[in-house]
Amino acid sequence: MRSAVVRTDRYSRGAIAFHWIIALAVLFNLGVGLFHDSLPSAWRVMPLHKAMGITILVLSLARLAWRLTHTPPPLPVATPHWVRAAAKTSHWALYALTIILPITGWMMVSNGTPPRPLDWFGLFPIPFLPVSRAASGFGHDAHEILGLAMAGLVVLHILAALRHHLLLRDSTLVRMLPILRLPSA
Ligand code: HEM
Ligand code: HEM
């Protein structure tokens, strides 16, 4: 029989779903953003990148609202102070980037040259932001810098998760996975 006890040692299903849906979309967009010049132009990846980016923005705003109203599971008591600080800082930086990075991309294409259509996977048009040419240029510069910063932070985040799982052999990764179960409460 399943236990009715609420588990406080793993992330909730909602948090896990938000994490992995957004993580896959971000990995796709980082890959497309960084390598779009080397991909065949016939693949027309940038319309996908833009639609995916706007989807990430909407999902991340919903995720932030979720996070501010739900408490994540506590870290193990023995976690050193510097690890707690590093995890907290990098997690909030990731939340911020999943919102600010797509906004800078949206600003960039809203008054860019040449003007290009913006739609959601070809299904309906997405409105442009009312920004000046200068603000669009700022969005372009910020998108490139923050895009590289996010790629670096995601690499560190993945290395940290693997360090916990493979070297420290604790439950940090497993408690964010939908399939692998922790021992029953
Ligand atoms: C979280 C979502 C997003 C991520 C992770 C992301 C990431 C990136 C990265 C890493 C680049 C390459 C930057 C460089 O040249 O070094 C890029 C380029 C680009 N992104 Fe995004 N992006 C996102 C959302 C968006 C959105 C919402 C739009 C527009 C609606 C957009 C439009 C573009 C365009 C047009 C480029 C090409 C810029 C150029 O080649 O000059 N991106 N993106
Ligand atoms: C690529 C985009 C990704 C983004 C934007 C992202 C973002 C985040 C954020 C914001 C949190 C904090 C959740 C919270 O406590 O509020 C988190 C936790 C976590 N992420 Fe990611 N993540 C990404 C990819 C990954 C990948 C690929 C892995 C695994 C290899 C991973 C493993 C984890 C784990 C294990 C935690 C829980 C850490 C803990 O318990 O303290 N993430 N992630």
GROMACS .gro file of C-alpha atoms and ligand atoms in nm:
model
  271
    1MET     CA    1   0.000   0.000   0.000
    2ARG     CA    2   0.130   0.350  -0.085
    3SER     CA    3   0.221   0.568   0.208
    4ALA     CA    4   0.006   0.880   0.256
    5VAL     CA    5   0.302   1.057   0.420
    6VAL     CA    6   0.408   1.372   0.232
    7ARG     CA    7   0.774   1.328   0.135
    8THR     CA    8   0.991   1.621   0.237
    9ASP     CA    9   1.315   1.461   0.116
   10ARG     CA   10   1.246   1.495  -0.257
   11TYR     CA   11   1.107   1.756  -0.496
   12SER     CA   12   0.732   1.754  -0.561
   13ARG     CA   13   0.597   1.629  -0.895
   14GLY     CA   14   0.515   1.985  -0.998
   15ALA     CA   15   0.870   2.106  -0.926
   16ILE     CA   16   1.019   1.806  -1.111
   17ALA     CA   17   0.793   1.860  -1.415
   18PHE     CA   18   0.879   2.232  -1.432
   19HIS     CA   19   1.251   2.157  -1.391
   20TRP     CA   20   1.284   1.899  -1.668
   21ILE     CA   21   1.048   2.054  -1.925
   22ILE     CA   22   1.229   2.389  -1.893
   23ALA     CA   23   1.575   2.224  -1.876
   24LEU     CA   24   1.518   2.034  -2.206
   25ALA     CA   25   1.387   2.348  -2.376
   26VAL     CA   26   1.684   2.555  -2.248
   27LEU     CA   27   1.936   2.291  -2.366
   28PHE     CA   28   1.771   2.294  -2.710
   29ASN     CA   29   1.782   2.674  -2.727
   30LEU     CA   30   2.142   2.698  -2.608
   31GLY     CA   31   2.248   2.444  -2.873
   32VAL     CA   32   2.055   2.617  -3.152
   33GLY     CA   33   2.164   2.966  -3.038
   34LEU     CA   34   2.533   2.879  -3.018
   35PHE     CA   35   2.554   2.669  -3.337
   36HIS     CA   36   2.287   2.819  -3.566
   37ASP     CA   37   2.551   2.958  -3.805
   38SER     CA   38   2.688   2.604  -3.864
   39LEU     CA   39   2.346   2.439  -3.917
   40PRO     CA   40   2.197   2.404  -4.269
   41SER     CA   41   1.987   2.718  -4.339
   42ALA     CA   42   1.712   2.492  -4.486
   43TRP     CA   43   1.642   2.369  -4.131
   44ARG     CA   44   1.513   2.718  -4.041
   45VAL     CA   45   1.603   2.669  -3.675
   46MET     CA   46   1.574   3.033  -3.563
   47PRO     CA   47   1.190   3.047  -3.582
   48LEU     CA   48   1.194   2.737  -3.355
   49HIS     CA   49   1.452   2.903  -3.124
   50LYS     CA   50   1.235   3.215  -3.090
   51ALA     CA   51   0.907   3.026  -3.030
   52MET     CA   52   1.080   2.794  -2.783
   53GLY     CA   53   1.233   3.097  -2.608
   54ILE     CA   54   0.894   3.266  -2.561
   55THR     CA   55   0.756   2.933  -2.430
   56ILE     CA   56   1.046   2.915  -2.180
   57LEU     CA   57   0.963   3.270  -2.066
   58VAL     CA   58   0.596   3.187  -1.999
   59LEU     CA   59   0.677   2.855  -1.827
   60SER     CA   60   0.952   3.019  -1.617
   61LEU     CA   61   0.719   3.292  -1.492
   62ALA     CA   62   0.474   3.020  -1.386
   63ARG     CA   63   0.764   2.825  -1.230
   64LEU     CA   64   0.883   3.129  -1.035
   65ALA     CA   65   0.530   3.178  -0.896
   66TRP     CA   66   0.528   2.807  -0.801
   67ARG     CA   67   0.872   2.833  -0.636
   68LEU     CA   68   0.775   3.140  -0.433
   69THR     CA   69   0.472   2.955  -0.293
   70HIS     CA   70   0.632   2.609  -0.239
   71THR     CA   71   0.930   2.522  -0.019
   72PRO     CA   72   1.193   2.291  -0.175
   73PRO     CA   73   1.317   1.992   0.024
   74PRO     CA   74   1.590   2.088   0.274
   75LEU     CA   75   1.954   2.007   0.201
   76PRO     CA   76   2.111   1.735   0.419
   77VAL     CA   77   2.206   1.879   0.761
   78ALA     CA   78   2.575   1.808   0.703
   79THR     CA   79   2.590   2.022   0.384
   80PRO     CA   80   2.883   2.267   0.424
   81HIS     CA   81   2.803   2.638   0.433
   82TRP     CA   82   2.983   2.714   0.105
   83VAL     CA   83   2.789   2.442  -0.080
   84ARG     CA   84   2.458   2.585   0.049
   85ALA     CA   85   2.561   2.935  -0.061
   86ALA     CA   86   2.680   2.815  -0.404
   87ALA     CA   87   2.360   2.614  -0.464
   88LYS     CA   88   2.134   2.901  -0.358
   89THR     CA   89   2.319   3.161  -0.568
   90SER     CA   90   2.339   2.946  -0.880
   91HIS     CA   91   1.973   2.834  -0.855
   92TRP     CA   92   1.844   3.192  -0.827
   93ALA     CA   93   2.076   3.296  -1.113
   94LEU     CA   94   1.925   3.017  -1.326
   95TYR     CA   95   1.570   3.130  -1.238
   96ALA     CA   96   1.664   3.488  -1.332
   97LEU     CA   97   1.830   3.386  -1.661
   98THR     CA   98   1.534   3.173  -1.775
   99ILE     CA   99   1.327   3.495  -1.757
  100ILE     CA  100   1.572   3.775  -1.850
  101LEU     CA  101   1.745   3.593  -2.140
  102PRO     CA  102   1.424   3.538  -2.345
  103ILE     CA  103   1.315   3.899  -2.276
  104THR     CA  104   1.644   4.029  -2.423
  105GLY     CA  105   1.590   3.803  -2.729
  106TRP     CA  106   1.234   3.934  -2.766
  107MET     CA  107   1.364   4.294  -2.741
  108MET     CA  108   1.631   4.219  -3.003
  109VAL     CA  109   1.385   4.093  -3.267
  110SER     CA  110   1.117   4.356  -3.190
  111ASN     CA  111   1.297   4.635  -3.377
  112GLY     CA  112   1.573   4.448  -3.557
  113THR     CA  113   1.711   4.480  -3.910
  114PRO     CA  114   1.594   4.323  -4.128
  115PRO     CA  115   1.251   4.288  -3.961
  116ARG     CA  116   1.141   3.923  -3.944
  117PRO     CA  117   0.802   3.773  -3.851
  118LEU     CA  118   0.761   3.632  -3.499
  119ASP     CA  119   0.515   3.350  -3.443
  120TRP     CA  120   0.451   3.056  -3.210
  121PHE     CA  121   0.555   2.746  -3.411
  122GLY     CA  122   0.364   2.884  -3.712
  123LEU     CA  123   0.031   2.866  -3.525
  124PHE     CA  124  -0.028   3.232  -3.433
  125PRO     CA  125   0.167   3.560  -3.441
  126ILE     CA  126   0.350   3.684  -3.129
  127PRO     CA  127   0.335   4.063  -3.087
  128PHE     CA  128   0.656   4.266  -3.094
  129LEU     CA  129   0.759   4.464  -2.786
  130PRO     CA  130   0.730   4.845  -2.827
  131VAL     CA  131   1.107   4.911  -2.809
  132SER     CA  132   1.333   5.168  -2.978
  133ARG     CA  133   1.613   5.072  -3.218
  134ALA     CA  134   1.864   5.145  -2.937
  135ALA     CA  135   1.680   4.917  -2.691
  136SER     CA  136   1.668   4.645  -2.956
  137GLY     CA  137   2.046   4.680  -3.001
  138PHE     CA  138   2.095   4.663  -2.625
  139GLY     CA  139   1.880   4.345  -2.621
  140HIS     CA  140   2.106   4.196  -2.891
  141ASP     CA  141   2.427   4.263  -2.694
  142ALA     CA  142   2.272   4.145  -2.366
  143HIS     CA  143   2.136   3.829  -2.533
  144GLU     CA  144   2.482   3.729  -2.655
  145ILE     CA  145   2.655   3.795  -2.320
  146LEU     CA  146   2.382   3.640  -2.103
  147GLY     CA  147   2.349   3.345  -2.345
  148LEU     CA  148   2.718   3.261  -2.296
  149ALA     CA  149   2.685   3.316  -1.919
  150MET     CA  150   2.390   3.077  -1.907
  151ALA     CA  151   2.576   2.812  -2.106
  152GLY     CA  152   2.862   2.832  -1.852
  153LEU     CA  153   2.628   2.821  -1.553
  154VAL     CA  154   2.438   2.522  -1.692
  155VAL     CA  155   2.767   2.333  -1.739
  156LEU     CA  156   2.862   2.405  -1.375
  157HIS     CA  157   2.509   2.305  -1.261
  158ILE     CA  158   2.532   1.971  -1.445
  159LEU     CA  159   2.885   1.906  -1.311
  160ALA     CA  160   2.759   1.979  -0.956
  161ALA     CA  161   2.469   1.733  -0.999
  162LEU     CA  162   2.707   1.465  -1.133
  163ARG     CA  163   2.956   1.530  -0.848
  164HIS     CA  164   2.678   1.465  -0.596
  165HIS     CA  165   2.564   1.151  -0.773
  166LEU     CA  166   2.893   0.990  -0.875
  167LEU     CA  167   3.149   1.115  -0.620
  168LEU     CA  168   2.955   1.204  -0.304
  169ARG     CA  169   2.693   0.935  -0.381
  170ASP     CA  170   2.409   1.126  -0.212
  171SER     CA  171   2.044   1.169  -0.318
  172THR     CA  172   2.071   1.520  -0.469
  173LEU     CA  173   2.018   1.410  -0.831
  174VAL     CA  174   1.771   1.131  -0.754
  175ARG     CA  175   1.539   1.362  -0.562
  176MET     CA  176   1.501   1.575  -0.876
  177LEU     CA  177   1.434   1.272  -1.103
  178PRO     CA  178   1.079   1.155  -1.184
  179ILE     CA  179   1.165   0.784  -1.214
  180LEU     CA  180   1.433   0.671  -0.969
  181ARG     CA  181   1.282   0.633  -0.624
  182LEU     CA  182   1.439   0.710  -0.291
  183PRO     CA  183   1.391   0.439  -0.026
  184SER     CA  184   1.028   0.445   0.107
  185ALA     CA  185   0.945   0.676   0.396
  186HEM     C1  186   1.591   3.078  -2.255
  186HEM     C2  187   1.570   3.106  -2.383
  186HEM     C3  188   1.683   3.138  -2.478
  186HEM     C4  189   1.813   3.094  -2.477
  186HEM     C5  190   1.879   2.994  -2.379
  186HEM     C6  191   1.880   3.157  -2.589
  186HEM     C7  192   2.014   3.140  -2.620
  186HEM     C8  193   2.078   3.199  -2.726
  186HEM     C9  194   2.220   3.192  -2.752
  186HEM    C10  195   2.323   3.119  -2.663
  186HEM    C11  196   2.245   3.260  -2.866
  186HEM    C12  197   2.381   3.279  -2.934
  186HEM    C13  198   2.439   3.411  -2.889
  186HEM    C14  199   2.571   3.437  -2.958
  186HEM     O1  200   2.567   3.483  -3.073
  186HEM     O2  201   2.676   3.410  -2.900
  186HEM    C15  202   2.118   3.310  -2.915
  186HEM    C16  203   2.103   3.381  -3.032
  186HEM    C17  204   1.981   3.431  -3.075
  186HEM     N1  205   1.862   3.430  -3.010
  186HEM    FE1  206   1.826   3.336  -2.833
  186HEM     N2  207   1.791   3.236  -2.656
  186HEM    C18  208   1.670   3.229  -2.592
  186HEM    C19  209   1.553   3.297  -2.626
  186HEM    C20  210   1.537   3.376  -2.739
  186HEM    C21  211   1.416   3.447  -2.774
  186HEM    C22  212   1.287   3.450  -2.691
  186HEM    C23  213   1.439   3.509  -2.894
  186HEM    C24  214   1.347   3.596  -2.976
  186HEM    C25  215   1.214   3.600  -2.962
  186HEM    C26  216   1.575   3.478  -2.934
  186HEM    C27  217   1.636   3.519  -3.051
  186HEM    C28  218   1.767   3.495  -3.084
  186HEM    C29  219   1.828   3.541  -3.210
  186HEM    C30  220   1.757   3.614  -3.324
  186HEM    C31  221   1.962   3.501  -3.202
  186HEM    C32  222   2.070   3.521  -3.312
  186HEM    C33  223   2.145   3.648  -3.282
  186HEM    C34  224   2.259   3.668  -3.381
  186HEM     O3  225   2.301   3.573  -3.448
  186HEM     O4  226   2.307   3.782  -3.392
  186HEM     N3  227   1.631   3.396  -2.836
  186HEM     N4  228   2.020   3.274  -2.826
  187HEM     C1  229   1.964   2.314  -1.863
  187HEM     C2  230   1.885   2.387  -1.792
  187HEM     C3  231   1.864   2.375  -1.643
  187HEM     C4  232   1.812   2.474  -1.567
  187HEM     C5  233   1.768   2.613  -1.615
  187HEM     C6  234   1.806   2.424  -1.430
  187HEM     C7  235   1.758   2.497  -1.323
  187HEM     C8  236   1.750   2.452  -1.193
  187HEM     C9  237   1.701   2.529  -1.080
  187HEM    C10  238   1.652   2.673  -1.088
  187HEM    C11  239   1.707   2.450  -0.971
  187HEM    C12  240   1.668   2.488  -0.828
  187HEM    C13  241   1.534   2.428  -0.787
  187HEM    C14  242   1.492   2.484  -0.652
  187HEM     O1  243   1.534   2.427  -0.549
  187HEM     O2  244   1.422   2.585  -0.648
  187HEM    C15  245   1.761   2.322  -1.013
  187HEM    C16  246   1.781   2.214  -0.930
  187HEM    C17  247   1.841   2.098  -0.971
  187HEM     N1  248   1.886   2.066  -1.099
  187HEM    FE1  249   1.871   2.180  -1.262
  187HEM     N2  250   1.854   2.295  -1.427
  187HEM    C18  251   1.891   2.261  -1.556
  187HEM    C19  252   1.944   2.139  -1.599
  187HEM    C20  253   1.975   2.036  -1.515
  187HEM    C21  254   2.038   1.911  -1.555
  187HEM    C22  255   2.072   1.874  -1.700
  187HEM    C23  256   2.055   1.836  -1.441
  187HEM    C24  257   2.116   1.698  -1.425
  187HEM    C25  258   2.225   1.657  -1.481
  187HEM    C26  259   2.002   1.912  -1.331
  187HEM    C27  260   1.998   1.870  -1.200
  187HEM    C28  261   1.942   1.939  -1.094
  187HEM    C29  262   1.932   1.887  -0.959
  187HEM    C30  263   1.982   1.752  -0.911
  187HEM    C31  264   1.870   1.986  -0.881
  187HEM    C32  265   1.837   1.979  -0.730
  187HEM    C33  266   1.947   2.041  -0.652
  187HEM    C34  267   1.916   2.037  -0.503
  187HEM     O3  268   1.849   1.945  -0.458
  187HEM     O4  269   1.961   2.128  -0.433
  187HEM     N3  270   1.956   2.032  -1.378
  187HEM     N4  271   1.788   2.325  -1.149
   0.00000   0.00000   0.00000
